[in-house]
Amino acid sequence: AEGAVAVLASSRPTVEAYAEAARRGRLVDLGSGTPRTGVTLVDHARDTPAVSRELEARLRANLARGEAAVLFLNRRGYAAQVECGGCGAVPRCPRCDIALVYHKAEDRLVCHYCGYAVAADKACDGCGGRIVVRRGAGTQAVEEELKRLFPGVRVARFDSDTAGTPAEREALLADFAKGDVPLLVGTQLLVHQPGVPRVPLVGVLKPEALLGLSDYRAAQKAFESVSAMLDLRRDGPGAEAVVQTAAPAHFAVAAAAAGDYRAFYEKEIESRRMLGYPPFAELAEVTILGRDVRSLGAKSRELLVLFKAAGTGLEVLGPAFPPVARVKGLTRVQFVLKAPERETIDRALRESLAKLRLKKTVSFSYSPFS
Ligand SMILES: [Zn+2]
Ligand SMILES: [Zn+2]
């Protein structure tokens, strides 16, 4: 409205929100803020050892001072980690630039935006190395490694296995706050947990796993997560953080380590522009559900024809199976619709779905979708 002032209160707005505020001239740019110091990026491409020597040395010194530390590891719960065994790069769709997802049944790597698929044993585009599918070392492996490195020191794990209930979370945090447990290993669950005491040493392990999310916002999510993890570090002299990663040069990781939102934003907005993702286009995810895979296949082919006929300016990606295609006996097939204007997508949806007559089994959501 006239005279309204949008206040962007977040220190880490989404690139969409930041671009919109800048476009409206409502942006009070506070600069890059205070740069983050004392963060060491360690190039660590391997799964073993789970804890790098650099991090181990700092943990040892920190424990000797009687201080506590928190280690973060993002374990993907719903899909195996797919990466190059040589350089650690995540294979991406050549058309959509999102990470490919491993489909075990067909032993293929699949783009869940456009349906592009390739044999799982393909060579890495970057180094020619072999693509490997692994379950990846989770928080449990890190916990065991810490117990081996520091015998007699209590280590606790904060993830969905050990901190599934509010009572469990409270008990774990109480022990940690009292100093009974000086080493805490956590997942995203710990990042989002309020009231975690700040510590002088934070370790971030394998943040590149976040870049492997098959989502055009993967870099944004990685930047946000790593920043939030590093925010758990106590201010003050001697406070340190170690980010051990196979991708120390990736802009999202490097900018989070440096505490530089502007550096992140400028790279990310350029990549969105190049690839035609929001805020430069509207995106809608259309999912159709069905019990019978065959009729679902027929319906999705029908829908594809209708979408393609729906008019100019609409880009249709798919049909593709999302990462979790079958839930409770229902199979999901997904389209991603892309257009400069939302009205183009709305019209295509209205017209196509009216002709298809299966409204009840169709769900759709606009970007940003998850
Ligand atoms: Zn490689
Ligand atoms: Zn694709």
mmCIF file of C-alpha atoms in Angstrom, residues 9 12-13 29 59 113 120 134 155 165 184 187 189 254 263 269 322 355 363 365:
data_model
loop_
_atom_site.group_PDB
_atom_site.id
_atom_site.type_symbol
_atom_site.label_atom_id
_atom_site.label_comp_id
_atom_site.label_asym_id
_atom_site.label_seq_id
_atom_site.Cartn_x
_atom_site.Cartn_y
_atom_site.Cartn_z
ATOM 1 C CA ALA A 9 14.094 -8.064 9.604
ATOM 2 C CA ARG A 12 19.499 -13.906 6.058
ATOM 3 C CA PRO A 13 16.470 -13.248 3.860
ATOM 4 C CA ASP A 29 21.056 -2.223 3.226
ATOM 5 C CA LEU A 59 38.490 -30.383 20.182
ATOM 6 C CA TYR A 113 12.109 -31.796 -12.026
ATOM 7 C CA ALA A 120 24.010 -44.786 -11.795
ATOM 8 C CA ARG A 134 26.476 -44.470 -0.115
ATOM 9 C CA VAL A 155 29.487 -37.735 24.098
ATOM 10 C CA THR A 165 10.394 -36.452 22.084
ATOM 11 C CA LEU A 184 27.269 -32.947 21.495
ATOM 12 C CA THR A 187 21.585 -32.932 13.055
ATOM 13 C CA LEU A 189 17.083 -31.036 14.670
ATOM 14 C CA ALA A 254 32.441 -20.024 1.832
ATOM 15 C CA ALA A 263 28.590 -12.433 -1.318
ATOM 16 C CA ILE A 269 20.816 -14.373 -7.774
ATOM 17 C CA PRO A 322 9.726 -37.326 -6.881
ATOM 18 C CA LYS A 355 -10.270 -31.355 -19.350
ATOM 19 C CA SER A 363 -2.496 -31.424 -5.717
ATOM 20 C CA SER A 365 1.637 -25.830 -4.841
#
